[in-house]
Amino acid sequence: MNHLSLKWELLFICILLVTLPTVLMGMVGYYAYQSFAKQTLESQLHKHSQEVRSQAYDFIAQNERVLRREEALVLKRIKSVAQLSKSIFQTYPAQMKPTYGDTTLHSALQTLSQFRLNRSGHIFLLDENFNPVINNQLLPSLTNPTLYANLISHIKKEMPYILSGQTTIIKHPWSTNPNGIIYRQTALTYLDNWQMVLGVTINETDYKSHDFEVGLQNELRDRLASERIGKSGYIWVFNGQGEYIVSKDNLRNGENMLNIIDQHGHSIVEHLISSAKSAPPGGSEIIFYEWQDLGESSASPRAAAVTYVAEWDWFIGTNINLIEFYSGLREVRNKILHLCVVFILIGSLIAYYFAKRITTPIKHLEHLAVKAAQGDFNVQADPKLASRHTEINSLSNVFSEMICNIRQLMAQKEKSTQLLAARNTALQASEDKLTKALLELEYEKQKFHTQAITDSLTNLLNRRGFSKEGKKVWKRHQRTNEPLTIAMIDIDYFKRINDRYSHSIGDDVLIQLAKLLTNHMRENDIVARIGGEEFSMIISQPLCEAKKGLERLRRLVENTPIISDKHEIFFTISIGAIEVNPQLPSLESALDAADTCLYAAKRSGRNKIIT
């Protein structure tokens, strides 16, 4: 009776071991196929979405090519007009220079003040205080004070290039309308005889063709409306207000769908729009939702890959009906279920056969185990059973040997424990020595690093250290857009100091200036000696505030003599400073711009600040 019980228990276990893996494999296979099918579906939706996005950007690129060609022609034209006007004004004597508020302009100036380029283009003159002389009514009256001040700010930034004789072009906001900000392109040059800025300006709206862009959009909409994905999938496009730009067969174009809500009371279109905006740049996002098309009795589950084309404010979705997808999965699930039933039946028959054969040797092994537990290690397997099941016979033969080996292992364990303790003590001592050596190595490493980025004479950052720290500040500025001022400082006539007094006194001058710069700088500022008598500063302030501090520094240097070797030496510095702006793509370009201002300060008499 006990033998039969063991057999049936083993049979139950075998059937269970067959059933569980079979069911598990069936479930894993189904869900693996489901996951694969879902991934394939999403991949196809992503692919369709990227193709549609590429089509949109092909049309946008076509529009941009036309605009760039038109813009290049207009910029060339206003630059040519500026240069021609400059040539005319340069022929006038200084006595004919107009002044701000003068109502009796020369006839030629009156003619130029009435000149029009396209619909909005005109010519203006600004005096040395940037007050409008020609078009002094037109220039400030077409915009608000903030945008006019922005124009003057752009002109001031271009002054170093304009003063050098160049004709430059700037782009700046000018006015607003319901579609957003209207920008202007302005060509700037400088009249040396009158010391005035001459500008030729025109609105971008004069040459940007909105009708051409609308035509391109309509052509693309017709393509998308007729395209199909699978049996019932299609492409839709919404704008930011929730209005249909492209609908299935163009049946709902222009209809606002923001009032369509899901079972939770949320707007489906708002969810589609927010998902498209959250997609990675240039990519798409998969969403699942329910939607009811015209002619359908109820909403059906759908999946779509959504992407955003910001240039047109288009939210594009490539969608399919999930009912088709789920029906295919149900067929696969039924086939897997039938296979699982067949495998379980076959496995159960095989399990019964092997359970019957295994029961007898297991009982014999149980008898040997009882004897071994009682201390009888002289056990031997039944020769008949051993001849059928060699594994069980081997197990019974090695059982007694295992007991003896266990006793020997216990003795060896005690000996090994003592040896391990001694080795652990030696290992700890070696570890302490290694830790001490690593600390000393780290100290030397820090010491060499400091020497590599520090100027040995002034203890300021050298050029290498300034570049390293400056790039960190530059990256932080790009993330936070915090104001940043770059200053270049140079000691005036430093060679004369070296020649007259000695190079050692010249070194004292450098050390004194380094102390003044260090004491004058704030905690977040960076100051460095980047070569000879030239220093650089990065100030975390707008230029207007930083300039005040730099002026105080200039006066302090001017009034602080160097007492060295019984000589009282006065010296001055020249400073060039600029505020970082989007036109400066890198720290190196900002340093070059500040160096240009420093050169202007040197050239205009030294001991001053040029910004």
PDB file of N, CA, C and O in Angstrom, residues 402-451:
ATOM      1  N   MET A 402      31.283   9.105   2.354  1.00  0.00           N
ATOM      2  CA  MET A 402      30.980  10.503   2.625  1.00  0.00           C
ATOM      3  C   MET A 402      31.063  10.808   4.117  1.00  0.00           C
ATOM      4  O   MET A 402      31.568  11.862   4.527  1.00  0.00           O
ATOM      5  N   ILE A 403      30.587   9.866   4.972  1.00  0.00           N
ATOM      6  CA  ILE A 403      30.637  10.081   6.416  1.00  0.00           C
ATOM      7  C   ILE A 403      32.093  10.175   6.891  1.00  0.00           C
ATOM      8  O   ILE A 403      32.456  11.040   7.689  1.00  0.00           O
ATOM      9  N   CYS A 404      32.912   9.264   6.389  1.00  0.00           N
ATOM     10  CA  CYS A 404      34.326   9.307   6.778  1.00  0.00           C
ATOM     11  C   CYS A 404      34.990  10.593   6.312  1.00  0.00           C
ATOM     12  O   CYS A 404      35.786  11.209   7.036  1.00  0.00           O
ATOM     13  N   ASN A 405      34.696  10.968   5.136  1.00  0.00           N
ATOM     14  CA  ASN A 405      35.280  12.210   4.603  1.00  0.00           C
ATOM     15  C   ASN A 405      34.848  13.428   5.407  1.00  0.00           C
ATOM     16  O   ASN A 405      35.615  14.387   5.579  1.00  0.00           O
ATOM     17  N   ILE A 406      33.616  13.386   5.911  1.00  0.00           N
ATOM     18  CA  ILE A 406      33.120  14.517   6.711  1.00  0.00           C
ATOM     19  C   ILE A 406      33.954  14.669   7.981  1.00  0.00           C
ATOM     20  O   ILE A 406      34.295  15.789   8.398  1.00  0.00           O
ATOM     21  N   ARG A 407      34.300  13.513   8.611  1.00  0.00           N
ATOM     22  CA  ARG A 407      35.111  13.592   9.825  1.00  0.00           C
ATOM     23  C   ARG A 407      36.488  14.188   9.538  1.00  0.00           C
ATOM     24  O   ARG A 407      37.017  14.996  10.299  1.00  0.00           O
ATOM     25  N   GLN A 408      37.096  13.750   8.441  1.00  0.00           N
ATOM     26  CA  GLN A 408      38.396  14.289   8.087  1.00  0.00           C
ATOM     27  C   GLN A 408      38.313  15.786   7.765  1.00  0.00           C
ATOM     28  O   GLN A 408      39.197  16.577   8.120  1.00  0.00           O
ATOM     29  N   LEU A 409      37.235  16.168   7.109  1.00  0.00           N
ATOM     30  CA  LEU A 409      37.070  17.585   6.747  1.00  0.00           C
ATOM     31  C   LEU A 409      36.907  18.473   7.977  1.00  0.00           C
ATOM     32  O   LEU A 409      37.354  19.635   7.983  1.00  0.00           O
ATOM     33  N   MET A 410      36.280  17.963   9.036  1.00  0.00           N
ATOM     34  CA  MET A 410      36.108  18.755  10.258  1.00  0.00           C
ATOM     35  C   MET A 410      37.465  19.081  10.868  1.00  0.00           C
ATOM     36  O   MET A 410      37.711  20.205  11.337  1.00  0.00           O
ATOM     37  N   ALA A 411      38.368  18.077  10.865  1.00  0.00           N
ATOM     38  CA  ALA A 411      39.703  18.313  11.412  1.00  0.00           C
ATOM     39  C   ALA A 411      40.476  19.317  10.552  1.00  0.00           C
ATOM     40  O   ALA A 411      41.172  20.209  11.060  1.00  0.00           O
ATOM     41  N   GLN A 412      40.361  19.154   9.253  1.00  0.00           N
ATOM     42  CA  GLN A 412      41.047  20.076   8.359  1.00  0.00           C
ATOM     43  C   GLN A 412      40.488  21.500   8.475  1.00  0.00           C
ATOM     44  O   GLN A 412      41.217  22.488   8.337  1.00  0.00           O
ATOM     45  N   LYS A 413      39.206  21.591   8.763  1.00  0.00           N
ATOM     46  CA  LYS A 413      38.588  22.905   8.896  1.00  0.00           C
ATOM     47  C   LYS A 413      39.187  23.686  10.057  1.00  0.00           C
ATOM     48  O   LYS A 413      39.447  24.888   9.951  1.00  0.00           O
ATOM     49  N   GLU A 414      39.397  23.006  11.185  1.00  0.00           N
ATOM     50  CA  GLU A 414      39.961  23.683  12.352  1.00  0.00           C
ATOM     51  C   GLU A 414      41.361  24.207  12.046  1.00  0.00           C
ATOM     52  O   GLU A 414      41.719  25.343  12.401  1.00  0.00           O
ATOM     53  N   LYS A 415      42.156  23.370  11.379  1.00  0.00           N
ATOM     54  CA  LYS A 415      43.514  23.777  11.022  1.00  0.00           C
ATOM     55  C   LYS A 415      43.483  24.940  10.025  1.00  0.00           C
ATOM     56  O   LYS A 415      44.265  25.905  10.136  1.00  0.00           O
ATOM     57  N   SER A 416      42.587  24.866   9.063  1.00  0.00           N
ATOM     58  CA  SER A 416      42.489  25.927   8.052  1.00  0.00           C
ATOM     59  C   SER A 416      42.031  27.242   8.656  1.00  0.00           C
ATOM     60  O   SER A 416      42.442  28.325   8.225  1.00  0.00           O
ATOM     61  N   THR A 417      41.184  27.147   9.717  1.00  0.00           N
ATOM     62  CA  THR A 417      40.705  28.374  10.368  1.00  0.00           C
ATOM     63  C   THR A 417      41.855  29.136  11.001  1.00  0.00           C
ATOM     64  O   THR A 417      41.953  30.368  10.907  1.00  0.00           O
ATOM     65  N   GLN A 418      42.755  28.407  11.679  1.00  0.00           N
ATOM     66  CA  GLN A 418      43.902  29.058  12.308  1.00  0.00           C
ATOM     67  C   GLN A 418      44.818  29.676  11.248  1.00  0.00           C
ATOM     68  O   GLN A 418      45.323  30.796  11.423  1.00  0.00           O
ATOM     69  N   LEU A 419      45.056  28.950  10.152  1.00  0.00           N
ATOM     70  CA  LEU A 419      45.914  29.472   9.092  1.00  0.00           C
ATOM     71  C   LEU A 419      45.292  30.709   8.431  1.00  0.00           C
ATOM     72  O   LEU A 419      45.977  31.687   8.116  1.00  0.00           O
ATOM     73  N   LEU A 420      43.978  30.685   8.273  1.00  0.00           N
ATOM     74  CA  LEU A 420      43.281  31.816   7.653  1.00  0.00           C
ATOM     75  C   LEU A 420      43.374  33.065   8.514  1.00  0.00           C
ATOM     76  O   LEU A 420      43.540  34.180   8.008  1.00  0.00           O
ATOM     77  N   ALA A 421      43.290  32.891   9.856  1.00  0.00           N
ATOM     78  CA  ALA A 421      43.390  34.040  10.753  1.00  0.00           C
ATOM     79  C   ALA A 421      44.761  34.705  10.627  1.00  0.00           C
ATOM     80  O   ALA A 421      44.869  35.943  10.605  1.00  0.00           O
ATOM     81  N   ALA A 422      45.822  33.885  10.548  1.00  0.00           N
ATOM     82  CA  ALA A 422      47.173  34.453  10.406  1.00  0.00           C
ATOM     83  C   ALA A 422      47.313  35.199   9.070  1.00  0.00           C
ATOM     84  O   ALA A 422      47.897  36.288   9.006  1.00  0.00           O
ATOM     85  N   ARG A 423      46.783  34.625   8.036  1.00  0.00           N
ATOM     86  CA  ARG A 423      46.872  35.287   6.730  1.00  0.00           C
ATOM     87  C   ARG A 423      46.042  36.584   6.685  1.00  0.00           C
ATOM     88  O   ARG A 423      46.428  37.541   6.033  1.00  0.00           O
ATOM     89  N   ASN A 424      44.906  36.584   7.377  1.00  0.00           N
ATOM     90  CA  ASN A 424      44.098  37.805   7.435  1.00  0.00           C
ATOM     91  C   ASN A 424      44.846  38.937   8.103  1.00  0.00           C
ATOM     92  O   ASN A 424      44.741  40.114   7.710  1.00  0.00           O
ATOM     93  N   THR A 425      45.626  38.587   9.185  1.00  0.00           N
ATOM     94  CA  THR A 425      46.413  39.620   9.872  1.00  0.00           C
ATOM     95  C   THR A 425      47.457  40.208   8.934  1.00  0.00           C
ATOM     96  O   THR A 425      47.638  41.440   8.871  1.00  0.00           O
ATOM     97  N   ALA A 426      48.133  39.352   8.190  1.00  0.00           N
ATOM     98  CA  ALA A 426      49.151  39.839   7.250  1.00  0.00           C
ATOM     99  C   ALA A 426      48.508  40.652   6.122  1.00  0.00           C
ATOM    100  O   ALA A 426      49.040  41.680   5.688  1.00  0.00           O
ATOM    101  N   LEU A 427      47.347  40.206   5.684  1.00  0.00           N
ATOM    102  CA  LEU A 427      46.651  40.921   4.617  1.00  0.00           C
ATOM    103  C   LEU A 427      46.203  42.309   5.053  1.00  0.00           C
ATOM    104  O   LEU A 427      46.283  43.278   4.298  1.00  0.00           O
ATOM    105  N   GLN A 428      45.771  42.425   6.329  1.00  0.00           N
ATOM    106  CA  GLN A 428      45.346  43.732   6.846  1.00  0.00           C
ATOM    107  C   GLN A 428      46.514  44.707   6.894  1.00  0.00           C
ATOM    108  O   GLN A 428      46.375  45.898   6.574  1.00  0.00           O
ATOM    109  N   ALA A 429      47.691  44.200   7.298  1.00  0.00           N
ATOM    110  CA  ALA A 429      48.879  45.066   7.339  1.00  0.00           C
ATOM    111  C   ALA A 429      49.236  45.541   5.933  1.00  0.00           C
ATOM    112  O   ALA A 429      49.570  46.723   5.717  1.00  0.00           O
ATOM    113  N   SER A 430      49.164  44.645   4.957  1.00  0.00           N
ATOM    114  CA  SER A 430      49.457  45.033   3.572  1.00  0.00           C
ATOM    115  C   SER A 430      48.434  46.044   3.051  1.00  0.00           C
ATOM    116  O   SER A 430      48.770  46.984   2.333  1.00  0.00           O
ATOM    117  N   GLU A 431      47.183  45.848   3.457  1.00  0.00           N
ATOM    118  CA  GLU A 431      46.140  46.771   3.019  1.00  0.00           C
ATOM    119  C   GLU A 431      46.369  48.170   3.594  1.00  0.00           C
ATOM    120  O   GLU A 431      46.167  49.185   2.923  1.00  0.00           O
ATOM    121  N   ASP A 432      46.816  48.242   4.869  1.00  0.00           N
ATOM    122  CA  ASP A 432      47.099  49.550   5.476  1.00  0.00           C
ATOM    123  C   ASP A 432      48.217  50.254   4.736  1.00  0.00           C
ATOM    124  O   ASP A 432      48.172  51.479   4.495  1.00  0.00           O
ATOM    125  N   LYS A 433      49.278  49.513   4.374  1.00  0.00           N
ATOM    126  CA  LYS A 433      50.383  50.118   3.625  1.00  0.00           C
ATOM    127  C   LYS A 433      49.910  50.626   2.258  1.00  0.00           C
ATOM    128  O   LYS A 433      50.299  51.705   1.812  1.00  0.00           O
ATOM    129  N   LEU A 434      49.061  49.833   1.608  1.00  0.00           N
ATOM    130  CA  LEU A 434      48.554  50.233   0.298  1.00  0.00           C
ATOM    131  C   LEU A 434      47.696  51.492   0.395  1.00  0.00           C
ATOM    132  O   LEU A 434      47.797  52.402  -0.434  1.00  0.00           O
ATOM    133  N   THR A 435      46.859  51.571   1.449  1.00  0.00           N
ATOM    134  CA  THR A 435      46.023  52.759   1.638  1.00  0.00           C
ATOM    135  C   THR A 435      46.870  54.002   1.829  1.00  0.00           C
ATOM    136  O   THR A 435      46.600  55.069   1.267  1.00  0.00           O
ATOM    137  N   LYS A 436      47.940  53.868   2.658  1.00  0.00           N
ATOM    138  CA  LYS A 436      48.836  55.003   2.883  1.00  0.00           C
ATOM    139  C   LYS A 436      49.515  55.436   1.583  1.00  0.00           C
ATOM    140  O   LYS A 436      49.623  56.636   1.288  1.00  0.00           O
ATOM    141  N   ALA A 437      49.938  54.476   0.781  1.00  0.00           N
ATOM    142  CA  ALA A 437      50.599  54.803  -0.487  1.00  0.00           C
ATOM    143  C   ALA A 437      49.629  55.491  -1.451  1.00  0.00           C
ATOM    144  O   ALA A 437      49.995  56.433  -2.161  1.00  0.00           O
ATOM    145  N   LEU A 438      48.374  55.028  -1.457  1.00  0.00           N
ATOM    146  CA  LEU A 438      47.380  55.650  -2.335  1.00  0.00           C
ATOM    147  C   LEU A 438      47.095  57.091  -1.925  1.00  0.00           C
ATOM    148  O   LEU A 438      46.906  57.977  -2.772  1.00  0.00           O
ATOM    149  N   LEU A 439      47.035  57.346  -0.595  1.00  0.00           N
ATOM    150  CA  LEU A 439      46.821  58.710  -0.118  1.00  0.00           C
ATOM    151  C   LEU A 439      47.974  59.616  -0.531  1.00  0.00           C
ATOM    152  O   LEU A 439      47.764  60.770  -0.940  1.00  0.00           O
ATOM    153  N   GLU A 440      49.203  59.124  -0.395  1.00  0.00           N
ATOM    154  CA  GLU A 440      50.354  59.926  -0.800  1.00  0.00           C
ATOM    155  C   GLU A 440      50.336  60.196  -2.310  1.00  0.00           C
ATOM    156  O   GLU A 440      50.658  61.296  -2.766  1.00  0.00           O
ATOM    157  N   LEU A 441      49.938  59.178  -3.087  1.00  0.00           N
ATOM    158  CA  LEU A 441      49.854  59.354  -4.534  1.00  0.00           C
ATOM    159  C   LEU A 441      48.787  60.385  -4.908  1.00  0.00           C
ATOM    160  O   LEU A 441      48.993  61.213  -5.793  1.00  0.00           O
ATOM    161  N   GLU A 442      47.644  60.349  -4.217  1.00  0.00           N
ATOM    162  CA  GLU A 442      46.576  61.324  -4.485  1.00  0.00           C
ATOM    163  C   GLU A 442      47.031  62.740  -4.148  1.00  0.00           C
ATOM    164  O   GLU A 442      46.723  63.696  -4.863  1.00  0.00           O
ATOM    165  N   TYR A 443      47.798  62.895  -3.037  1.00  0.00           N
ATOM    166  CA  TYR A 443      48.314  64.218  -2.664  1.00  0.00           C
ATOM    167  C   TYR A 443      49.236  64.757  -3.751  1.00  0.00           C
ATOM    168  O   TYR A 443      49.143  65.930  -4.136  1.00  0.00           O
ATOM    169  N   GLU A 444      50.139  63.897  -4.267  1.00  0.00           N
ATOM    170  CA  GLU A 444      51.052  64.336  -5.318  1.00  0.00           C
ATOM    171  C   GLU A 444      50.290  64.678  -6.600  1.00  0.00           C
ATOM    172  O   GLU A 444      50.618  65.631  -7.299  1.00  0.00           O
ATOM    173  N   LYS A 445      49.254  63.903  -6.870  1.00  0.00           N
ATOM    174  CA  LYS A 445      48.445  64.159  -8.062  1.00  0.00           C
ATOM    175  C   LYS A 445      47.782  65.534  -7.977  1.00  0.00           C
ATOM    176  O   LYS A 445      47.786  66.309  -8.937  1.00  0.00           O
ATOM    177  N   GLN A 446      47.177  65.837  -6.805  1.00  0.00           N
ATOM    178  CA  GLN A 446      46.545  67.143  -6.613  1.00  0.00           C
ATOM    179  C   GLN A 446      47.571  68.269  -6.711  1.00  0.00           C
ATOM    180  O   GLN A 446      47.297  69.350  -7.252  1.00  0.00           O
ATOM    181  N   LYS A 447      48.769  68.026  -6.163  1.00  0.00           N
ATOM    182  CA  LYS A 447      49.824  69.025  -6.195  1.00  0.00           C
ATOM    183  C   LYS A 447      50.232  69.325  -7.643  1.00  0.00           C
ATOM    184  O   LYS A 447      50.349  70.488  -8.040  1.00  0.00           O
ATOM    185  N   PHE A 448      50.430  68.289  -8.445  1.00  0.00           N
ATOM    186  CA  PHE A 448      50.826  68.495  -9.841  1.00  0.00           C
ATOM    187  C   PHE A 448      49.703  69.156 -10.640  1.00  0.00           C
ATOM    188  O   PHE A 448      49.956  69.983 -11.515  1.00  0.00           O
ATOM    189  N   HIS A 449      48.439  68.780 -10.321  1.00  0.00           N
ATOM    190  CA  HIS A 449      47.317  69.396 -11.029  1.00  0.00           C
ATOM    191  C   HIS A 449      47.255  70.898 -10.756  1.00  0.00           C
ATOM    192  O   HIS A 449      47.046  71.705 -11.658  1.00  0.00           O
ATOM    193  N   THR A 450      47.449  71.286  -9.480  1.00  0.00           N
ATOM    194  CA  THR A 450      47.423  72.707  -9.117  1.00  0.00           C
ATOM    195  C   THR A 450      48.541  73.458  -9.834  1.00  0.00           C
ATOM    196  O   THR A 450      48.346  74.567 -10.343  1.00  0.00           O
ATOM    197  N   GLN A 451      49.743  72.871  -9.879  1.00  0.00           N
ATOM    198  CA  GLN A 451      50.859  73.528 -10.550  1.00  0.00           C
ATOM    199  C   GLN A 451      50.580  73.678 -12.050  1.00  0.00           C
ATOM    200  O   GLN A 451      51.017  74.645 -12.667  1.00  0.00           O
TER     201      GLN A 451
END
